Tab-separated table of C-alpha atoms in Angstrom:
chain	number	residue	atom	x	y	z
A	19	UNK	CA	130.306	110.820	281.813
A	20	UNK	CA	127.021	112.716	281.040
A	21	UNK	CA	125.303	109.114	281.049
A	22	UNK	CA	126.654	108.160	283.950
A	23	UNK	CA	125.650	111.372	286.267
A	24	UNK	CA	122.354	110.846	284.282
A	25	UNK	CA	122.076	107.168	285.695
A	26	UNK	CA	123.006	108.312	289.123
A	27	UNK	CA	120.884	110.727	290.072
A	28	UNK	CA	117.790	108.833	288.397
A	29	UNK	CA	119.225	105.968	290.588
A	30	UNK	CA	118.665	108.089	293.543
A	31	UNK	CA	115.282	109.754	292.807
A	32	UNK	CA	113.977	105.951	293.438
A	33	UNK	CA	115.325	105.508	296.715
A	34	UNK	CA	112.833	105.727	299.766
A	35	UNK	CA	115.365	106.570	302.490
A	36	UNK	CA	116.237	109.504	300.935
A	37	UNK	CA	113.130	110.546	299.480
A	38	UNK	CA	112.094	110.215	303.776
A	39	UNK	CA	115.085	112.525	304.414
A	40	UNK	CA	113.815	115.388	301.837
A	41	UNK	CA	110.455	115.402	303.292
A	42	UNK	CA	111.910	115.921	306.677
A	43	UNK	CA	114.487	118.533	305.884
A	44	UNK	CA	112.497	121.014	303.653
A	45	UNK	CA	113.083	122.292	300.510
A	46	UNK	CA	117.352	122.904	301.069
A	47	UNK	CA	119.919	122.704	298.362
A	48	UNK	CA	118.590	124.361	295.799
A	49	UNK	CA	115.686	122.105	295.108
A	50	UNK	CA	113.531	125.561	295.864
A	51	UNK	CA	114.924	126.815	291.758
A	52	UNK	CA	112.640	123.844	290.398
A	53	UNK	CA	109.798	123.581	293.043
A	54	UNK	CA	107.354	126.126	293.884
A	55	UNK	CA	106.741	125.111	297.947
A	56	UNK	CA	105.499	122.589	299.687
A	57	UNK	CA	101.814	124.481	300.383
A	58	UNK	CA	99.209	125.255	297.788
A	59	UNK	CA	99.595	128.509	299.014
A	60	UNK	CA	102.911	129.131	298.241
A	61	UNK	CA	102.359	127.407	295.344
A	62	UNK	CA	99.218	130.105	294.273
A	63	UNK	CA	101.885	133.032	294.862
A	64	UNK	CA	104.480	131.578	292.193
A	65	UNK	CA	101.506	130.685	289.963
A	66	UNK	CA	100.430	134.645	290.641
A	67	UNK	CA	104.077	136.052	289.558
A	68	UNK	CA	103.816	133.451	286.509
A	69	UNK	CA	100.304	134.825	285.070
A	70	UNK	CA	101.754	138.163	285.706
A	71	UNK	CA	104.301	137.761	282.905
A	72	UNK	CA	101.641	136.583	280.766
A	73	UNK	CA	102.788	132.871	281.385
A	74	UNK	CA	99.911	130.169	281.503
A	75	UNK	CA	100.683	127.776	284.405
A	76	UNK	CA	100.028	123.485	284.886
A	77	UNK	CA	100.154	123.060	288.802
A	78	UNK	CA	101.704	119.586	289.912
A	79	UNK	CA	100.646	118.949	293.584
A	80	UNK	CA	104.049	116.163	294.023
A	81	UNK	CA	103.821	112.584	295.157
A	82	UNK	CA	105.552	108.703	295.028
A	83	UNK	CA	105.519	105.899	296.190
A	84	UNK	CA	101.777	105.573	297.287
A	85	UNK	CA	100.527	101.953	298.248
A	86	UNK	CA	98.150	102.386	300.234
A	87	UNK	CA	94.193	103.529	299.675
A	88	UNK	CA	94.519	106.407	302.696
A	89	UNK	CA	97.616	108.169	301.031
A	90	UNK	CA	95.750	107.522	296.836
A	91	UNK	CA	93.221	109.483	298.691
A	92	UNK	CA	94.845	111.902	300.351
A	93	UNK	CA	96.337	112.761	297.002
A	94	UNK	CA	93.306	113.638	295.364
A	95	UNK	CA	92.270	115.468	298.003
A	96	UNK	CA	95.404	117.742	297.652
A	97	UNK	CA	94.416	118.092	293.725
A	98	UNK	CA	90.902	118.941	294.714
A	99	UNK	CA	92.416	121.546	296.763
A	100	UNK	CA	94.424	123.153	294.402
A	101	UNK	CA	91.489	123.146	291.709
A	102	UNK	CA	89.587	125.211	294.594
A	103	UNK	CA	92.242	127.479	295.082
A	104	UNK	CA	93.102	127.943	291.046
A	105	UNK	CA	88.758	128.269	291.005
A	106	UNK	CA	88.729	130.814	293.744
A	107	UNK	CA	92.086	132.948	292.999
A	108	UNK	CA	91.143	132.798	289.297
A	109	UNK	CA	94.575	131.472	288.051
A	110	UNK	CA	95.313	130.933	284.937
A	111	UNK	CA	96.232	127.148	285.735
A	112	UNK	CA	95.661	123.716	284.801
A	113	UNK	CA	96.194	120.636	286.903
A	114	UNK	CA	99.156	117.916	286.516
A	115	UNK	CA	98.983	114.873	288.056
A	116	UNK	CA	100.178	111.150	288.197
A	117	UNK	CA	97.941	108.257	288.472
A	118	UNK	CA	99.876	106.565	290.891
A	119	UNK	CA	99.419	109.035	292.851
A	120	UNK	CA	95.826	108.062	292.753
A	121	UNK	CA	95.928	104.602	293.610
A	122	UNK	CA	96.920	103.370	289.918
A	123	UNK	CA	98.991	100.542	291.365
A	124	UNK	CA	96.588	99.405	293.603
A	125	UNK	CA	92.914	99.218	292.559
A	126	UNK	CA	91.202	100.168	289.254
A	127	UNK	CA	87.998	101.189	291.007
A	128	UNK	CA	90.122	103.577	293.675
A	129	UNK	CA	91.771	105.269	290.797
A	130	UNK	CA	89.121	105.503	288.457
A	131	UNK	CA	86.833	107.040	292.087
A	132	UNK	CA	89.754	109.656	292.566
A	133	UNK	CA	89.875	110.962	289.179
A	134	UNK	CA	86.186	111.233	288.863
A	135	UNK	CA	86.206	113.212	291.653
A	136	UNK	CA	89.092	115.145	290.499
A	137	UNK	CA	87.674	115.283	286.930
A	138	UNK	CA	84.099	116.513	288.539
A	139	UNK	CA	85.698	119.132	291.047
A	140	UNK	CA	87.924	120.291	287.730
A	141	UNK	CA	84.444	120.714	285.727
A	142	UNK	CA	82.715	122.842	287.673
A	143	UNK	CA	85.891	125.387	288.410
A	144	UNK	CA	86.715	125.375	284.611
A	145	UNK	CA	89.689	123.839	285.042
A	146	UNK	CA	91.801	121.430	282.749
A	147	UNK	CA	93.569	118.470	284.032
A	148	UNK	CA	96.965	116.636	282.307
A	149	UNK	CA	97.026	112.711	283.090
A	150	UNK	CA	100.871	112.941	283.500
A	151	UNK	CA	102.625	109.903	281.508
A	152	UNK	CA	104.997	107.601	283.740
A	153	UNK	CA	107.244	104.544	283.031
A	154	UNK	CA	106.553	101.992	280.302
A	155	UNK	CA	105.315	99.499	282.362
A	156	UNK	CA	102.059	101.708	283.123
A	157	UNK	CA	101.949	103.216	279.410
A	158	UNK	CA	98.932	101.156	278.380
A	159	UNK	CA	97.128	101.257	281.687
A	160	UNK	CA	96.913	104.533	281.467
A	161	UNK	CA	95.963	105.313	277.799
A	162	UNK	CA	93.091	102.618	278.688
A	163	UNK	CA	91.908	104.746	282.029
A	164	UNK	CA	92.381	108.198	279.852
A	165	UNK	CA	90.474	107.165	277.123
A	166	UNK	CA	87.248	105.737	279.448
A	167	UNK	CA	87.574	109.318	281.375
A	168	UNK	CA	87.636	111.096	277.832
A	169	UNK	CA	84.032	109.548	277.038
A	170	UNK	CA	83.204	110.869	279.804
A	171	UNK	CA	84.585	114.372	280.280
A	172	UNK	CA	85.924	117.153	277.860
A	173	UNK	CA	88.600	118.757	280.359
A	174	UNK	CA	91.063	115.892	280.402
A	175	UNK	CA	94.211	115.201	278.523
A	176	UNK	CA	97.428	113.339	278.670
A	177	UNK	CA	101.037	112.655	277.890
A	178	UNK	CA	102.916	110.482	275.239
A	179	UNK	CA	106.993	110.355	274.871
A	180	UNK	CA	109.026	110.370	271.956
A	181	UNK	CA	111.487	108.161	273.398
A	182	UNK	CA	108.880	104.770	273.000
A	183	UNK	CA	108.973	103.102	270.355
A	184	UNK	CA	105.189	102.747	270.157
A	185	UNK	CA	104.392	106.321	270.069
A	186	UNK	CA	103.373	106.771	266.599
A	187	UNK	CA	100.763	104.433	266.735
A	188	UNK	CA	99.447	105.995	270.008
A	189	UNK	CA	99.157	108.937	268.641
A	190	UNK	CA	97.110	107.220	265.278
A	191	UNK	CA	94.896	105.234	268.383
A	192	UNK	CA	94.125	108.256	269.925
A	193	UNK	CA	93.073	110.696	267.013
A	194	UNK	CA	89.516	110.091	266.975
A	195	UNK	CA	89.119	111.031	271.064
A	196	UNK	CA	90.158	114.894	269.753
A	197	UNK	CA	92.810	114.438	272.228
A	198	UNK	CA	94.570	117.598	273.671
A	199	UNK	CA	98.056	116.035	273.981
A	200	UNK	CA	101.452	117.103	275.980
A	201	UNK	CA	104.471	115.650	273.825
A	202	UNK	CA	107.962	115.041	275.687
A	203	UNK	CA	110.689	113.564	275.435
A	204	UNK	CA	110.737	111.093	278.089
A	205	UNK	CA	112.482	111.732	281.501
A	206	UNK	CA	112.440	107.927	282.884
A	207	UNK	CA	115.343	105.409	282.014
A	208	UNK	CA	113.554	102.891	279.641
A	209	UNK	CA	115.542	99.430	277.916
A	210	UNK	CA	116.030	99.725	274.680
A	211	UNK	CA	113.853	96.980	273.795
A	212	UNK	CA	111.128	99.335	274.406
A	213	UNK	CA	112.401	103.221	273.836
A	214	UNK	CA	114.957	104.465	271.320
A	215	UNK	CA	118.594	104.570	273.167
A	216	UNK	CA	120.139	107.486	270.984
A	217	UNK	CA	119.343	110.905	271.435
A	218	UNK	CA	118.626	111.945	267.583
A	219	UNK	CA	116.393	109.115	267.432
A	220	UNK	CA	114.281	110.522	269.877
A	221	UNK	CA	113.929	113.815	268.253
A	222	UNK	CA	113.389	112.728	264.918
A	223	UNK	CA	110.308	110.914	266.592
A	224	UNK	CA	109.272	113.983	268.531
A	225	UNK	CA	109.072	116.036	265.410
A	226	UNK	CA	107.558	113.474	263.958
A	227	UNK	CA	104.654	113.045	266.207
A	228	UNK	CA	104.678	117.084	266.517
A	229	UNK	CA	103.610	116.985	263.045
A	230	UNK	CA	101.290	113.952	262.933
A	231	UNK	CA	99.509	115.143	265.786
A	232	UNK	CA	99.330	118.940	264.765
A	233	UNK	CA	98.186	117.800	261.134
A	234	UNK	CA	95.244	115.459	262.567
A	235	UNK	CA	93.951	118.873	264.208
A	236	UNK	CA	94.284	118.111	267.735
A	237	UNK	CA	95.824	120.642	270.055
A	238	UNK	CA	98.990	119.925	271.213
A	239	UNK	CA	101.429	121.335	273.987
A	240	UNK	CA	104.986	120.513	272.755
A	241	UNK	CA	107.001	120.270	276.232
A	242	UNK	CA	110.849	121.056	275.614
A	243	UNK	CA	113.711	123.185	276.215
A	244	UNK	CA	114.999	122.293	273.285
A	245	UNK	CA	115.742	124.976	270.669
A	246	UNK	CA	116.099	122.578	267.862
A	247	UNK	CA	112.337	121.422	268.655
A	248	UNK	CA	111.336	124.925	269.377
A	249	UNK	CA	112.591	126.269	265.720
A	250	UNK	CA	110.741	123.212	264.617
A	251	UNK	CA	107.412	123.650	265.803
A	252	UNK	CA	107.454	127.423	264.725
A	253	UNK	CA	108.177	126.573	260.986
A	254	UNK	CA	105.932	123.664	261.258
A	255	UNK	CA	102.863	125.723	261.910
A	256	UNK	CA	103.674	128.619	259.578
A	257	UNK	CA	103.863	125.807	256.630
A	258	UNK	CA	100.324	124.635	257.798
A	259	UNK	CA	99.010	127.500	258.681
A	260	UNK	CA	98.526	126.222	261.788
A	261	UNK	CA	96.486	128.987	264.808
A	262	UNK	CA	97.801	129.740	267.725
A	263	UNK	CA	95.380	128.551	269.608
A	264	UNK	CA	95.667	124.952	268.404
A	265	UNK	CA	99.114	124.590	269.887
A	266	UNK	CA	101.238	125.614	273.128
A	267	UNK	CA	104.716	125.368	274.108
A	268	UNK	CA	105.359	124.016	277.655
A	269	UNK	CA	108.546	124.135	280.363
A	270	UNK	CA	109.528	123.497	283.666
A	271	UNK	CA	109.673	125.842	286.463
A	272	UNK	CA	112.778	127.337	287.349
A	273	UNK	CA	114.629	126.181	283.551
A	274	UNK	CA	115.251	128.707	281.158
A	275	UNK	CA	112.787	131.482	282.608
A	276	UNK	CA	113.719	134.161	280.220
A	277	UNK	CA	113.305	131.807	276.718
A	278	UNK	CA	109.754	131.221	278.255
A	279	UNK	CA	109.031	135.446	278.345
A	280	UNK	CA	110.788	135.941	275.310
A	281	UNK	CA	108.251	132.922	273.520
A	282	UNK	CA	105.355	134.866	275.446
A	283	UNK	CA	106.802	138.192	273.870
A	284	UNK	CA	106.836	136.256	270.581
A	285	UNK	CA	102.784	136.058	270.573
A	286	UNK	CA	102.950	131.992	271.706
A	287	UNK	CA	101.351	130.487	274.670
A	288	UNK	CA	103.699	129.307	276.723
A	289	UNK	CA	102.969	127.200	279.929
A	290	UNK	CA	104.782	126.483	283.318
A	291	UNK	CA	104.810	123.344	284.732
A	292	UNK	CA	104.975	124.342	288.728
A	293	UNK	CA	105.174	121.446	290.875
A	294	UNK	CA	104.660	121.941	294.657
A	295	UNK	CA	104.341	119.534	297.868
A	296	UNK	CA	106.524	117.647	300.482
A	297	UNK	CA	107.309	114.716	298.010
A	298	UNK	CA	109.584	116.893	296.034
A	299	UNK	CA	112.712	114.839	295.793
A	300	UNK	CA	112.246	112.309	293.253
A	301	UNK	CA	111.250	115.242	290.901
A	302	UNK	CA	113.976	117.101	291.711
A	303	UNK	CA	116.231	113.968	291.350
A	304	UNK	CA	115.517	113.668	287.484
A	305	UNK	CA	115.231	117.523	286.833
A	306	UNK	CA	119.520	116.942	288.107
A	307	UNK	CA	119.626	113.579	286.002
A	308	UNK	CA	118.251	115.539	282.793
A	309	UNK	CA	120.650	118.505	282.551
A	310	UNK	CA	124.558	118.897	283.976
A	311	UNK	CA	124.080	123.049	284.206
A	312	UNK	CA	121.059	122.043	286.696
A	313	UNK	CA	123.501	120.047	289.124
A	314	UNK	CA	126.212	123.084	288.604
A	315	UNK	CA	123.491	125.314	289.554
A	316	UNK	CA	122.549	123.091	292.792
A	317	UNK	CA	126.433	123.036	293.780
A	318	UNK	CA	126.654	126.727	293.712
A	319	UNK	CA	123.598	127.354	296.113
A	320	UNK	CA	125.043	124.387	298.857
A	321	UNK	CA	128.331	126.007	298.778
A	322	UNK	CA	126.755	130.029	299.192
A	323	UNK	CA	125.135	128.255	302.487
């Protein structure tokens, strides 16, 4: 049953008519819990209340679907916004984003122009930008486009996913680029001729690349809500003697608030991913597709109204 509602809603976060409806209607049923607004400056108010708890914040300005050069670059524009506003409100943020978004999908030289502007913009404000990981079909593409950037500039990382098979050796390919890495999971429905299909297969890999990637020295935000992984990590660096600072743990907005104090209580650095903008509904989508409690939660709010 839980695979099914899984398969559903990620069914739905792909489809454009809906997607068209979300942007049109606003941030209604409960989508509002997981995003932080559709304006930078609502997002920079959320971001404020975040860095007031003492939690560190990754801003996600939210888009899909781009296929066209006026809409890659009206992306980056909207990331180059929010780097001002982090720059001039002096948030403690970094910058998400998602290549296709930039024009990924439709020329090499208008994505690689967007992120150098983004990268450049980022540089001068101090600011640190994630190279968020998508499906498997643009998994080498953009290790290939992350590593020429990384020759190039210190402030960029990206994502790998415990769910691919071909993780481990990512993570050995990358080691000598001192790459500051965000591990997950993996949120998008892969085959299984290319991602692990069972669940404790996955996080025996995550742990595994928690630890190779720790142990080669390179810092590393582990991104879960997972306990298990959690518990992990924390033993994991004590054994090692691991610093703080090497390390961060990383969640969503709007899931599991309080764990996310109580790990900032606990002397960790703990970061929010806060994603904002009109194109909020495929996000949303596989935030419902990830967790049953989150569609509960949803049901409750459209039935209040």
């Amino acid at each position: 049953m839980e695979q099914l509602m899984r398969d559903f809603f990620l069914f739905l976060s792909k489809n454009k008519t809906l997607t068209k409806l979300a942007k049109k209607y606003g941030l209604r049923f409960g989508a509002s819990r997981f995003v932080a607004g559709e304006t930078i400056e609502q997002a920079v108010e959320v971001i404020k209340q975040l860095n007031k708890k003492g939690l560190a914040v990754t801003v996600d300005y939210l888009g899909e679907f781009v296929d066209n050069e006026k809409e890659a670059n009206e992306m980056a524009n909207h990331c180059i916004e929010a780097i001002q506003a982090i720059g001039r409100e002096k948030l403690n943020s970094q910058l998400s984003l998602k290549m296709t978004s930039m024009g990924l999908d439709i020329s090499d030289d208008l994505v690689m122009r967007n992120m150098r502007r983004i990268l450049e913009m980022a540089k001068e404000h101090g600011v640190f930008v994630t190279i968020d990981m998508e499906d498997y079909s643009r998994c080498q593409k953009t290790l290939d486009i992350f590593k020429q950037l990384k020759k190039e500039y210190d402030n960029v990382g990206t994502v790998l996913q415990a769910y691919l098979y071909r993780t481990e050796a990512d993570i050995e390919d990358l080691k000598d680029y001192r790459p500051n890495l965000r591990l997950v999971k993996g949120a998008y429905k892969e085959s299984p001729e290319v991602a692990f299909p069972d669940k404790k297969d996955v996080d025996d890999n995550f742990k595994k690349i928690i630890k190779m990637h720790l142990l080669n020295g390179n810092y590393t935000a582990v991104a879960t809500h997972d306990d298990a992984i959690i518990e992990y990590t924390k033993q994991l660096v004590k054994e090692y003697n691991i610093p703080n600072d090497q390390f961060e743990f990383q969640m969503l907005y709007g899931i599991r608030p309080e764990r996310q104090e109580q790990l900032v209580r606990e002397g960790y650095t703990m970061r929010v991913y806060v994603p904002y903008g009109t194109d909020w509904y495929g996000y949303f989508m596989r935030r419902l597709a990830e967790r049953p409690a989150n569609v509960a939660f949803v049901l409750k709010g459209v039935l209040r109204k």
